[in-house]
Amino acid sequence: MCRPGRHGLRHGFRALISAQLLALPLAACGEPEPMRIDHVWVRLPAVPGRPAAAYFDLHAGPAPQTLVAVSADIALRSEMHESKSESGVMTMAAIPRVTIPAKTTIRFEPGGRHAMLFGIDPGYKPGGKTMLTFTFAGGTRMTANAPVIAAGDPAPKD
């Protein structure tokens, strides 16, 4: 049986430690962040019978994504819209889809992109939550619980 000398053990130990140290930066990189949705909330309408609005941040992850629909369990139907100010006049138009480039975030916020929620249950009150479903091109779906606030209330803090 061949036994390594003292020098051989030290060299083997150093090689092992060096290999582990080289692997540390690679492990720190890890997998890319997956697609996710956060900062989700819904503002009820000021006037009963009018639509509510849903807001959220959509993080695309390592690949581009295309959002094609947002729905809520408290609404009969929904549409994605975008508000713009043109020559001092605020306009709003429906948008059929929103493309999110890889590794970027698209914000749906008051005064910009948002989801209009039509046919809200008139008995629904602020302080509850609603389930939003996000549908992407290709059929992927994600859900998120959204706090529901009154028309005049400030946006919730995460």
Coordinates of C-alpha atoms in Angstrom, one line a residue:
M1 CA 0.0 0.0 0.0
C2 CA 1.3 3.4 -1.0
R3 CA 0.9 6.2 1.6
P4 CA 1.4 9.7 0.6
G5 CA 4.1 11.6 2.5
R6 CA 3.4 14.6 4.6
H7 CA 4.0 16.9 1.6
G8 CA 1.4 14.9 -0.5
L9 CA -1.3 15.3 2.1
R10 CA -0.7 19.0 2.4
H11 CA -0.8 19.5 -1.4
G12 CA -4.0 17.5 -1.7
F13 CA -5.6 19.5 1.1
R14 CA -4.6 22.8 -0.5
A15 CA -6.0 21.6 -3.9
L16 CA -9.3 20.7 -2.2
I17 CA -9.6 24.1 -0.4
S18 CA -8.6 26.0 -3.6
A19 CA -11.4 24.1 -5.6
Q20 CA -13.9 25.0 -2.9
L21 CA -12.9 28.6 -2.8
L22 CA -13.2 28.9 -6.6
A23 CA -16.7 27.4 -6.4
L24 CA -17.9 30.0 -3.9
P25 CA -18.3 32.9 -6.4
L26 CA -20.2 30.6 -8.8
A27 CA -22.6 29.5 -6.0
A28 CA -23.2 33.1 -5.0
C29 CA -24.4 33.8 -8.5
G30 CA -27.1 31.1 -8.2
E31 CA -30.0 30.8 -10.5
P32 CA -31.5 33.9 -12.2
E33 CA -34.5 35.4 -10.4
P34 CA -37.7 33.8 -11.7
M35 CA -40.6 35.8 -12.9
R36 CA -42.6 37.3 -10.1
I37 CA -45.4 39.8 -9.2
D38 CA -45.4 42.0 -6.1
H39 CA -46.8 45.2 -4.7
V40 CA -50.3 44.0 -5.7
W41 CA -53.3 46.0 -4.6
V42 CA -56.8 47.1 -5.7
R43 CA -58.5 50.4 -5.3
L44 CA -62.3 50.3 -5.2
P45 CA -64.3 52.9 -7.2
A46 CA -65.4 56.2 -5.5
V47 CA -68.8 55.8 -7.2
P48 CA -70.7 52.5 -6.9
G49 CA -71.1 50.8 -10.3
R50 CA -67.8 52.3 -11.7
P51 CA -64.7 50.1 -12.2
A52 CA -62.1 49.4 -9.7
A53 CA -58.4 49.4 -10.6
A54 CA -55.6 46.9 -9.9
Y55 CA -51.9 47.8 -9.6
F56 CA -48.8 45.7 -9.3
D57 CA -45.1 45.3 -10.3
L58 CA -44.3 42.6 -12.8
H59 CA -40.7 41.3 -12.9
A60 CA -40.0 39.3 -16.1
G61 CA -37.1 37.1 -14.8
P62 CA -34.5 35.6 -17.2
A63 CA -36.8 35.6 -20.3
P64 CA -39.1 38.2 -21.8
Q65 CA -42.8 37.8 -20.9
T66 CA -46.0 39.0 -22.5
L67 CA -48.9 39.7 -20.1
V68 CA -52.2 39.2 -22.0
A69 CA -54.8 39.4 -19.2
V70 CA -55.4 40.2 -15.5
S71 CA -58.6 39.1 -13.8
A72 CA -60.0 39.4 -10.2
D73 CA -62.3 37.1 -8.3
I74 CA -64.5 40.2 -7.3
A75 CA -65.0 41.4 -10.9
L76 CA -67.1 40.2 -13.8
R77 CA -64.5 41.3 -16.4
S78 CA -61.3 43.2 -16.7
E79 CA -59.1 45.1 -19.2
M80 CA -55.6 46.4 -19.1
H81 CA -55.4 50.1 -19.7
E82 CA -52.8 52.8 -20.0
S83 CA -53.2 56.4 -19.0
K84 CA -51.2 59.2 -20.7
S85 CA -51.0 62.9 -20.5
E86 CA -51.0 64.5 -23.9
S87 CA -50.9 68.3 -24.2
G88 CA -52.2 68.6 -20.7
V89 CA -55.1 66.3 -21.3
M90 CA -55.2 62.9 -19.6
T91 CA -56.3 60.0 -21.9
M92 CA -56.8 56.4 -21.3
A93 CA -56.8 53.5 -23.8
A94 CA -57.2 49.7 -23.5
I95 CA -54.0 47.7 -24.2
P96 CA -54.3 44.1 -25.4
R97 CA -50.9 43.0 -24.1
V98 CA -47.8 44.2 -22.3
T99 CA -44.4 42.9 -23.2
I100 CA -41.8 42.8 -20.4
P101 CA -38.2 42.5 -21.6
A102 CA -36.0 39.9 -19.7
K103 CA -34.7 41.0 -16.3
T104 CA -36.8 44.2 -16.2
T105 CA -39.8 45.3 -14.2
I106 CA -43.0 46.9 -15.5
R107 CA -45.0 48.9 -13.0
F108 CA -48.8 49.1 -13.2
E109 CA -49.5 52.2 -11.1
P110 CA -52.0 55.1 -10.7
G111 CA -51.6 57.5 -13.7
G112 CA -50.0 54.8 -15.9
R113 CA -50.7 51.2 -16.7
H114 CA -53.4 49.5 -14.7
A115 CA -56.1 46.8 -14.9
M116 CA -59.7 48.1 -14.9
L117 CA -62.0 45.7 -13.0
F118 CA -65.6 46.0 -14.1
G119 CA -68.7 44.7 -12.4
I120 CA -67.4 44.7 -8.9
D121 CA -69.6 43.1 -6.3
P122 CA -71.3 46.1 -4.7
G123 CA -71.2 44.5 -1.3
Y124 CA -67.4 44.3 -1.4
K125 CA -65.8 46.6 1.2
P126 CA -62.3 47.9 1.8
G127 CA -60.0 46.0 4.1
G128 CA -60.5 42.6 2.4
K129 CA -58.4 40.8 -0.3
T130 CA -59.1 39.6 -3.8
M131 CA -57.3 37.0 -5.8
L132 CA -55.8 38.4 -9.1
T133 CA -54.9 36.0 -11.9
F134 CA -52.3 37.0 -14.4
T135 CA -52.3 35.2 -17.8
F136 CA -49.2 35.3 -20.1
A137 CA -48.8 34.4 -23.8
G138 CA -48.1 30.7 -23.9
G139 CA -50.7 30.0 -21.2
T140 CA -48.6 30.5 -18.0
R141 CA -50.8 31.8 -15.1
M142 CA -49.8 33.3 -11.8
T143 CA -52.0 34.4 -8.9
A144 CA -51.5 36.9 -6.1
N145 CA -53.7 38.1 -3.2
A146 CA -54.3 41.8 -3.4
P147 CA -55.4 44.0 -0.5
V148 CA -58.5 46.1 -1.4
I149 CA -58.6 49.7 -0.3
A150 CA -61.2 52.5 -0.6
A151 CA -61.1 55.1 -3.3
G152 CA -59.5 57.9 -1.2
D153 CA -57.0 55.8 0.7
P154 CA -53.3 55.9 0.1
A155 CA -51.6 52.9 -1.6
P156 CA -50.7 50.2 0.8
K157 CA -47.0 50.0 1.9
D158 CA -45.3 46.6 1.5

